[in-house]
Short mmCIF file of C-alpha atoms in Angstrom, two decimals:
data_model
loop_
_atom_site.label_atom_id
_atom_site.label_comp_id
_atom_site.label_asym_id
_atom_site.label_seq_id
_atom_site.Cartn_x
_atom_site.Cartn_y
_atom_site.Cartn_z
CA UNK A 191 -71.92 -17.94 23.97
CA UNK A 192 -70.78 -17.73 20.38
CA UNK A 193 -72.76 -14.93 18.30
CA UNK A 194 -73.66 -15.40 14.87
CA UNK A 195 -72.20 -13.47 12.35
CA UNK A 196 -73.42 -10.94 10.43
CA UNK A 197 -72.62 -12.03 6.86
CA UNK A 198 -71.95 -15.79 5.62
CA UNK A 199 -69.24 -15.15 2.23
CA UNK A 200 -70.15 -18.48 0.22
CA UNK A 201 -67.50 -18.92 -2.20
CA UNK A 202 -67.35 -22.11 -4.97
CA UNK A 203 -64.22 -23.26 -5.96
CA UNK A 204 -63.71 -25.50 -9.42
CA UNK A 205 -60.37 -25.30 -10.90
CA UNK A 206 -59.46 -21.63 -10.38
CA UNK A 207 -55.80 -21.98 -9.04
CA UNK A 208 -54.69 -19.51 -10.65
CA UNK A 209 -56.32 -16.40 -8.79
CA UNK A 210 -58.05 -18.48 -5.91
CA UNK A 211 -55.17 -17.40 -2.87
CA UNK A 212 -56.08 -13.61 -4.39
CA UNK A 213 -59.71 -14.00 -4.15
CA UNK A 214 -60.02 -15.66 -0.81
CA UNK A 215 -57.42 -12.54 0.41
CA UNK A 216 -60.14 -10.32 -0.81
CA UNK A 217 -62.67 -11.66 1.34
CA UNK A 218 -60.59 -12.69 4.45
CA UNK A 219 -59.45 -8.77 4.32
CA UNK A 220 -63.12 -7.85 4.57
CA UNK A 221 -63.54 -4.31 6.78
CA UNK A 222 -66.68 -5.64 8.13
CA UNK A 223 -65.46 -8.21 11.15
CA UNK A 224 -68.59 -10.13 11.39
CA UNK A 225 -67.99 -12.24 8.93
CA UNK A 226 -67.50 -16.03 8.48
CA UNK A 227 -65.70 -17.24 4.92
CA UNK A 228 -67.61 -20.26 3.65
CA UNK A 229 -65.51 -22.21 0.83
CA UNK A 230 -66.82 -24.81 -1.18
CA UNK A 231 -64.62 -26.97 -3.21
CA UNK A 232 -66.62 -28.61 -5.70
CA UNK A 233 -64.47 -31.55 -6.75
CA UNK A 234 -61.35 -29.56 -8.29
CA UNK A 235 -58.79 -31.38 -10.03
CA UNK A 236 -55.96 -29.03 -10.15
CA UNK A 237 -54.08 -27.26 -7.32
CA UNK A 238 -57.19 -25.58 -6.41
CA UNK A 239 -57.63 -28.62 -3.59
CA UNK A 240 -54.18 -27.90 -1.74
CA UNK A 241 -54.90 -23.89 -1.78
CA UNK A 242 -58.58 -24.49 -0.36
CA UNK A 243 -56.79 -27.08 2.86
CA UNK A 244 -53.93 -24.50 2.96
CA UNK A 245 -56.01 -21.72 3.58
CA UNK A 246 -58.82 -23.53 6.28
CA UNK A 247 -55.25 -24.21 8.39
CA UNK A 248 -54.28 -20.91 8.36
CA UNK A 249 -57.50 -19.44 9.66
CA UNK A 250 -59.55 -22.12 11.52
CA UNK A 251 -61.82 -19.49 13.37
CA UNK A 252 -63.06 -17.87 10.24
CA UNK A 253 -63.08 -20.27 7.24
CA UNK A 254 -65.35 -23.04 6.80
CA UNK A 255 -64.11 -25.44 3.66
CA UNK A 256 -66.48 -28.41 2.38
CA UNK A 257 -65.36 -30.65 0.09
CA UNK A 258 -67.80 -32.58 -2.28
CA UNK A 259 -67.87 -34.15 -5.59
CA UNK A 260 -68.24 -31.76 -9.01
CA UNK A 261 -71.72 -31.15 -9.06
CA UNK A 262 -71.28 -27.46 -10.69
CA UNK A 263 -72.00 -24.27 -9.04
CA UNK A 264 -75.51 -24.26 -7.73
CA UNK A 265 -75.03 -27.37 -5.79
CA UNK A 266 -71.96 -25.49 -4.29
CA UNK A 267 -73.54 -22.41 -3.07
CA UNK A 268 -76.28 -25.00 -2.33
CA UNK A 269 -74.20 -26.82 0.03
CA UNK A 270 -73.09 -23.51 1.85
CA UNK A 271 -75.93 -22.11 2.04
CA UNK A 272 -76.81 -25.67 4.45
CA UNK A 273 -74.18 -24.46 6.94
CA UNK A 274 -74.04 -20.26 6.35
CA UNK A 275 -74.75 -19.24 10.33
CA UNK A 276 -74.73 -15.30 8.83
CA UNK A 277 -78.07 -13.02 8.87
CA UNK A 278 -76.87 -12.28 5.65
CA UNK A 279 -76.13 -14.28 2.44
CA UNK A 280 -73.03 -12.91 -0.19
CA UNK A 281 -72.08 -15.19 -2.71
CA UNK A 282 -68.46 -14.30 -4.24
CA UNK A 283 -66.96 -16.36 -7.52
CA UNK A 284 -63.42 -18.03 -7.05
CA UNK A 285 -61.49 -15.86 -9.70
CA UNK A 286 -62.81 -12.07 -8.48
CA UNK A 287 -61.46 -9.64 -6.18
CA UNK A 288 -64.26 -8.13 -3.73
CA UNK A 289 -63.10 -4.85 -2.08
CA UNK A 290 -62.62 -4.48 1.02
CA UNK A 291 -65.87 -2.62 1.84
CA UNK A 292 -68.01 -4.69 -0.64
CA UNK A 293 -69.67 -6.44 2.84
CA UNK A 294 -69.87 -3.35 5.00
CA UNK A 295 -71.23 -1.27 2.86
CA UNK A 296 -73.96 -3.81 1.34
CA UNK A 297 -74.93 -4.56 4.89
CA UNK A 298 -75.09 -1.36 5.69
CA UNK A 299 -77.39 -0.07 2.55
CA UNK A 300 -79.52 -2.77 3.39
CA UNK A 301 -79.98 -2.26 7.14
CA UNK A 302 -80.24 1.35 7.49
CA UNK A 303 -83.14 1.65 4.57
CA UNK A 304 -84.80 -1.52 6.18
CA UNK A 305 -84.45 -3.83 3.10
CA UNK A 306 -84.32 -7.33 2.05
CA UNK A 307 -81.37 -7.39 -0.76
CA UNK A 308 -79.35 -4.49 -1.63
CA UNK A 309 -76.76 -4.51 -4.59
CA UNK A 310 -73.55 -2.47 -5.93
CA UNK A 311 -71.59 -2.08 -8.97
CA UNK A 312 -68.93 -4.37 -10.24
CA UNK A 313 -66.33 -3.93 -12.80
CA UNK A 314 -64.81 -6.27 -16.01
CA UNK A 315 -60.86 -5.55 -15.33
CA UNK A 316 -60.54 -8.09 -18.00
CA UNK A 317 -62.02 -5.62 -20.51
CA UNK A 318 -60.36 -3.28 -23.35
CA UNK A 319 -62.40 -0.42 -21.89
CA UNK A 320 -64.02 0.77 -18.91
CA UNK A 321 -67.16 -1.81 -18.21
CA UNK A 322 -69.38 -1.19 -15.11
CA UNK A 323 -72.22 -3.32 -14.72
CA UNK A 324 -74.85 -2.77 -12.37
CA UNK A 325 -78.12 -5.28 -11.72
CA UNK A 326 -80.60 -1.97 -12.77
CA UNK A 327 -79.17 -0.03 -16.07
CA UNK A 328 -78.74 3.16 -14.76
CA UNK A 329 -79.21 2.46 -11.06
CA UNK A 330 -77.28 5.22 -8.77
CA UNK A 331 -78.03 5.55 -4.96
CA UNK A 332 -81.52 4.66 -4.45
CA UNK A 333 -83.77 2.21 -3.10
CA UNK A 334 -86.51 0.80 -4.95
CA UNK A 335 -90.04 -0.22 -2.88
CA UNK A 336 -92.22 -2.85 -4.19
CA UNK A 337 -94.33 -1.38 -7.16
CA UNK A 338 -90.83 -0.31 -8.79
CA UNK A 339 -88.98 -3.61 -7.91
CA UNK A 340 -91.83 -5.39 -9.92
CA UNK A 341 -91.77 -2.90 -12.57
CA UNK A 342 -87.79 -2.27 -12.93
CA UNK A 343 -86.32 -5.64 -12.15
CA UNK A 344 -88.85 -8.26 -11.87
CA UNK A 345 -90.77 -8.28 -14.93
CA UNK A 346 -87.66 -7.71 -17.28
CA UNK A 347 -85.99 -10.69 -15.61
CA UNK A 348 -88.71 -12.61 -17.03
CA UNK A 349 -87.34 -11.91 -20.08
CA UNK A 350 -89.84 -11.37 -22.45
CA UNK A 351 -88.24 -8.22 -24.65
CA UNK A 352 -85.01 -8.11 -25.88
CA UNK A 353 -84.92 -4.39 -24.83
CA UNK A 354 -84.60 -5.34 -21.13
CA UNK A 355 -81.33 -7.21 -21.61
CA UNK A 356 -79.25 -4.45 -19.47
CA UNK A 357 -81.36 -5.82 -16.28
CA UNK A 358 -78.95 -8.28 -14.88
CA UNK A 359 -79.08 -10.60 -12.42
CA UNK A 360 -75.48 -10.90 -10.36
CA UNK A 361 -75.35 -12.77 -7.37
CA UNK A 362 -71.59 -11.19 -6.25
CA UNK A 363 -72.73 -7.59 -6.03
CA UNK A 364 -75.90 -8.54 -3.97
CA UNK A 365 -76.47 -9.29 -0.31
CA UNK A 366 -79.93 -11.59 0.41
CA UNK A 367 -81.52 -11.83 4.19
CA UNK A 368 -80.76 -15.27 5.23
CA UNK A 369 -84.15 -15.53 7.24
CA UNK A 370 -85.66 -15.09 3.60
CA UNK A 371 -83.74 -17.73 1.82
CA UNK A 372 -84.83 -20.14 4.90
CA UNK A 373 -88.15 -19.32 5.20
CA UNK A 374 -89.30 -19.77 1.69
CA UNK A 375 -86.70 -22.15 0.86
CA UNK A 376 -84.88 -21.06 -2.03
CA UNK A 377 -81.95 -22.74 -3.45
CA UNK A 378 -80.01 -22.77 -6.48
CA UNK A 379 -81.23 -25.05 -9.67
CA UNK A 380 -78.64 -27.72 -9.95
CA UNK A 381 -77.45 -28.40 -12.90
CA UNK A 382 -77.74 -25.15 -14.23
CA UNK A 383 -74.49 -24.30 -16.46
CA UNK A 384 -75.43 -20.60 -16.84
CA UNK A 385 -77.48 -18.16 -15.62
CA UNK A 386 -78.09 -19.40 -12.16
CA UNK A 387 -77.38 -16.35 -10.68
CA UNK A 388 -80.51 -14.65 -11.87
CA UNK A 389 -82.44 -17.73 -11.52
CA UNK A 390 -82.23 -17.46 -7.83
CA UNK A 391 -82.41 -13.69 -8.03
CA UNK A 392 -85.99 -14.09 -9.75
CA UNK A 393 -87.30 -16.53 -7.10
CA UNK A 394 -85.97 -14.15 -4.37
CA UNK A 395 -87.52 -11.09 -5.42
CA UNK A 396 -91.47 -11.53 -4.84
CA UNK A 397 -90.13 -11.62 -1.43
CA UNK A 398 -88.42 -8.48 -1.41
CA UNK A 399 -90.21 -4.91 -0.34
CA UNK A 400 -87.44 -2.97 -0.31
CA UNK A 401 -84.43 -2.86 -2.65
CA UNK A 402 -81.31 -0.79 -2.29
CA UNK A 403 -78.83 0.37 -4.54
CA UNK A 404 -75.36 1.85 -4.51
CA UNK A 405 -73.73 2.74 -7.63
CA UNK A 406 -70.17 2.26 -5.87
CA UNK A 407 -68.23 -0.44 -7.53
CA UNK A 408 -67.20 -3.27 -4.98
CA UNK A 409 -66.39 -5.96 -6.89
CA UNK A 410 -63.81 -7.05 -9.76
CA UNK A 411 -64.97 -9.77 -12.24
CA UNK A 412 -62.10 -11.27 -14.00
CA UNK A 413 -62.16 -13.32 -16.99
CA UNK A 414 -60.02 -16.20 -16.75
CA UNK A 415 -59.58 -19.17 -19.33
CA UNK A 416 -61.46 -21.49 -16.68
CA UNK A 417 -63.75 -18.84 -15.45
CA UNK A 418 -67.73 -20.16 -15.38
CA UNK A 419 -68.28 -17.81 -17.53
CA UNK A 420 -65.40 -19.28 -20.26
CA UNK A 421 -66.39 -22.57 -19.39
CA UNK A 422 -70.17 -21.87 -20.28
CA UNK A 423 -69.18 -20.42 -24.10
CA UNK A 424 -66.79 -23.66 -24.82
CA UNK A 425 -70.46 -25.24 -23.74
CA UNK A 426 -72.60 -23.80 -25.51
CA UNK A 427 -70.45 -24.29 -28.61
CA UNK A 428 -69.64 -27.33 -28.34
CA UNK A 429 -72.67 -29.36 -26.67
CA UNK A 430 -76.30 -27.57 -28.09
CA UNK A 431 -77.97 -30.32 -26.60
CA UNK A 432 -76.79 -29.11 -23.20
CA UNK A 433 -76.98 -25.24 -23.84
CA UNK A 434 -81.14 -26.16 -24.59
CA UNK A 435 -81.35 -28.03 -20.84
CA UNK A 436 -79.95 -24.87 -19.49
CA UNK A 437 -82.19 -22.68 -21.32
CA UNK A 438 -85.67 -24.91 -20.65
CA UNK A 439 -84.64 -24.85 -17.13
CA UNK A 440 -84.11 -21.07 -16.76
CA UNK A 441 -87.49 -20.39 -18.89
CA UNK A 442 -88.99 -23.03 -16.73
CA UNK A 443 -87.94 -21.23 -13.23
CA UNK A 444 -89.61 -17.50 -15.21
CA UNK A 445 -92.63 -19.59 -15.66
CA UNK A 446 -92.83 -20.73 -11.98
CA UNK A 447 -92.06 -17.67 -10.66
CA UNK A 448 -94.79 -16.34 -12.56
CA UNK A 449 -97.23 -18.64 -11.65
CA UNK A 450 -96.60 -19.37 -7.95
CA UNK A 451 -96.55 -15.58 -7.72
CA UNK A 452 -100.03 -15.03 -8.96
CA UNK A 453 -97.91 -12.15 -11.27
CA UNK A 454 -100.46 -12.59 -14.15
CA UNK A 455 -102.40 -10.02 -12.73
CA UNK A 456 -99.91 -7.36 -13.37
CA UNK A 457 -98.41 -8.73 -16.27
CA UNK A 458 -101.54 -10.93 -18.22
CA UNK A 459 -99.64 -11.14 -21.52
CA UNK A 460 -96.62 -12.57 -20.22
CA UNK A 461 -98.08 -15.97 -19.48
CA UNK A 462 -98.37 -17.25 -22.92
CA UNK A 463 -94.88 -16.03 -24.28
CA UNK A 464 -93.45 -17.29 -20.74
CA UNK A 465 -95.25 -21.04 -21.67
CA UNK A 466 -93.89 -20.99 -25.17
CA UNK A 467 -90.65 -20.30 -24.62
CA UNK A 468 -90.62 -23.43 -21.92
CA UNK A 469 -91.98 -25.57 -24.53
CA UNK A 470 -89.98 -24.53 -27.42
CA UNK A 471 -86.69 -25.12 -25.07
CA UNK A 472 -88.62 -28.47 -23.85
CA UNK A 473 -88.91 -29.27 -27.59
CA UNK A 474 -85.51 -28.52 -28.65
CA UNK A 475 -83.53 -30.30 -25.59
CA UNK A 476 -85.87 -33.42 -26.59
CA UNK A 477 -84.87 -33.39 -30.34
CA UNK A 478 -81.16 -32.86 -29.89
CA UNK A 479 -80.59 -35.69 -27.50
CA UNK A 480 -78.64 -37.69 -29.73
CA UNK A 481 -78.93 -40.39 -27.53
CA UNK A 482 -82.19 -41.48 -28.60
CA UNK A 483 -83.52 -42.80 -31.96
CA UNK A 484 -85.95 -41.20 -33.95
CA UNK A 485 -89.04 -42.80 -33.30
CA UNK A 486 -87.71 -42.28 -29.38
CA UNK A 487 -87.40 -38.54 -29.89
CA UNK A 488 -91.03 -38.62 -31.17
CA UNK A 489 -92.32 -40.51 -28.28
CA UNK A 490 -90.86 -38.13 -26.24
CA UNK A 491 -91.89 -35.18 -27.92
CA UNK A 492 -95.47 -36.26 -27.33
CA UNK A 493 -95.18 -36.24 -23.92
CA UNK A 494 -93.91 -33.46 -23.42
CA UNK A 495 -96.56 -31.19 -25.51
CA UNK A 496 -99.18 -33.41 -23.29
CA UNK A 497 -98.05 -32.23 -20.56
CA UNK A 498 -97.63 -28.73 -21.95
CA UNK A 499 -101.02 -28.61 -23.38
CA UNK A 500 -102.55 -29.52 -19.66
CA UNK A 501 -100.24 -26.70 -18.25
CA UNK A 502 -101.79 -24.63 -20.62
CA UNK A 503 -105.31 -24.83 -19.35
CA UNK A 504 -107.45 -24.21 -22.32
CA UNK A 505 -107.47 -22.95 -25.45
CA UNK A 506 -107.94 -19.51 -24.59
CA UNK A 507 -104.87 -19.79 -23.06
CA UNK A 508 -103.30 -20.67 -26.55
CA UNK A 509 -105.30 -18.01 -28.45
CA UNK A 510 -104.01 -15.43 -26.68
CA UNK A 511 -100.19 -16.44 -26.48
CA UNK A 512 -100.63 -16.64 -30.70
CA UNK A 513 -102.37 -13.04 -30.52
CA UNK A 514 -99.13 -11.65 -28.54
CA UNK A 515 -96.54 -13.09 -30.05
CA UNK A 516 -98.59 -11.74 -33.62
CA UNK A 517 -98.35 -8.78 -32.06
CA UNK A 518 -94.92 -8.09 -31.15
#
């Protein structure tokens, strides 16, 4: 009888040759056994292709590759996530180096404090000085239970002050309960060009009692010329129309979360700043398709604050969303 293992690695690849045999080394030298490497090629078109086969030869029992079509990086880790056998879920990134503890020890923080996610620190190598990151500012060994987890990661995740911008939301210093993913079946937005990783984060945690952290740093992000995070600033300067899709759909996923949650009654002002940044993003995706004329663009525009002026409920609703943003 085969027995699962205990962490599923999901790793998408797109076009990161250059430190791809590095990366997958990382994870394949994992000090945790228990593992299964799940590799994702999402439709590369350099020698990322021959690298991925290469590599799925060399180690049949313990790397899984699927190969699919570009469809960008939530459909990858979507696509793994449809075959991960592991009790637990770590996504890694294609051009990073993961230590070799990064799974042991996550596993362990999680397990022995009887929680659903725990996370680490990670640091830029590609930066002039020393940058650690952590998902918490300030977050050193502790675990968080579910009053603080609303109050120090949930709610600023929703993003409504530009104060809480040092809450972050990395998916490669994280490990997620598989059994929670399944059960409540979350997924990554596809299409999303940036910021996916705290999408999912913000739909995982109203699910999460117990959160624990570990200031050690397990995990090297490296900026590369075709690293996601590259690709997404050649985006965003280059396509607004696209950056605005991306930015409606991560506003839309706060507003969901908030509202599937029933999370107005421990944050009541946030549900009218939450709505109107939707619709502004809505608004703004609408009137920079270029593809339409400008009597389509109106059209469209009309729908769309129909359909946000239902959402809304009633004018209260609006009244108060004016009053807090007069406010702030």
């Amino acid at each position: 009888m085969s027995v699962s293992p205990d962490v599923s690695i999901i790793v998408p690849v797109y076009n990161s040759a250059a430190g791809l045999a590095a990366a997958l080394d990382s994870l394949l030298g994992q000090s945790l056994p228990s593992t299964e490497l799940i590799v994702v090629n999402d439709g590369s078109t350099d020698d990322s292709t021959s690298i991925c086969r290469e590599y799925a030869r060399r180690y049949p029992g313990r790397l899984k590759l699927i190969e699919q079509s570009n469809g960008g990086v939530g459909a990858a880790r979507n696509a793994g996530l449809a075959v991960a056998a592991g009790d637990w879920i770590y996504f890694a990134d294609s051009d990073d180096i993961a230590e070799p503890e990064v799974c042991a020890v996550l596993l362990a923080l999680a397990v022995d404090n009887h929680a659903e996610m725990s996370c680490c620190a990670l640091q830029c190598d590609s930066s002039e000085r020393e940058d650690i990151r952590t998902n918490l500012p300030g977050s050193g060994d502790e675990v968080l239970e579910i009053e603080a987890i609303r109050s120090r990661y949930l709610r600023p995740l929703l993003r409504l002050n530009w104060s809480d911008g040092a809450v972050r939301g990395y998916c490669p210093i994280s490990l997620f309960r598989r059994e929670v993913i399944e059960r409540h079946g979350l997924r990554f937005t596809p299409g999303m060009t940036f910021a996916e990783d705290e999408a999912f984060i913000l739909r995982y945690l109203p699910y999460v009692t117990r959160l624990a952290l570990t200031s050690r740093v397990l995990y090297h992000y490296r900026l590369s010329e075709n690293s996601a995070c590259a690709r997404i600033f050649r985006k965003r300067a280059a396509a607004f129309h696209e950056q605005e899709r991306n930015w409606f759909l991560a506003w839309d996923n706060r507003l969901r979360v908030y509202r599937e949650h029933r999370l107005a009654q421990f944050f009541p002002e946030a549900g009218a700043a939450l709505l109107i940044n939707t619709l502004y993003h809505r608004s703004q995706w609408v009137l920079s398709d270029s593809r339409l004329s400008a009597p389509e663009r109106k059209r469209e525009l009309d729908r769309v604050l129909a359909a946000f002026r239902s959402a809304a409920g009633d004018r209260e609703f609006w009244r108060r969303g004016k009053l807090s943003r007069a406010q702030q």
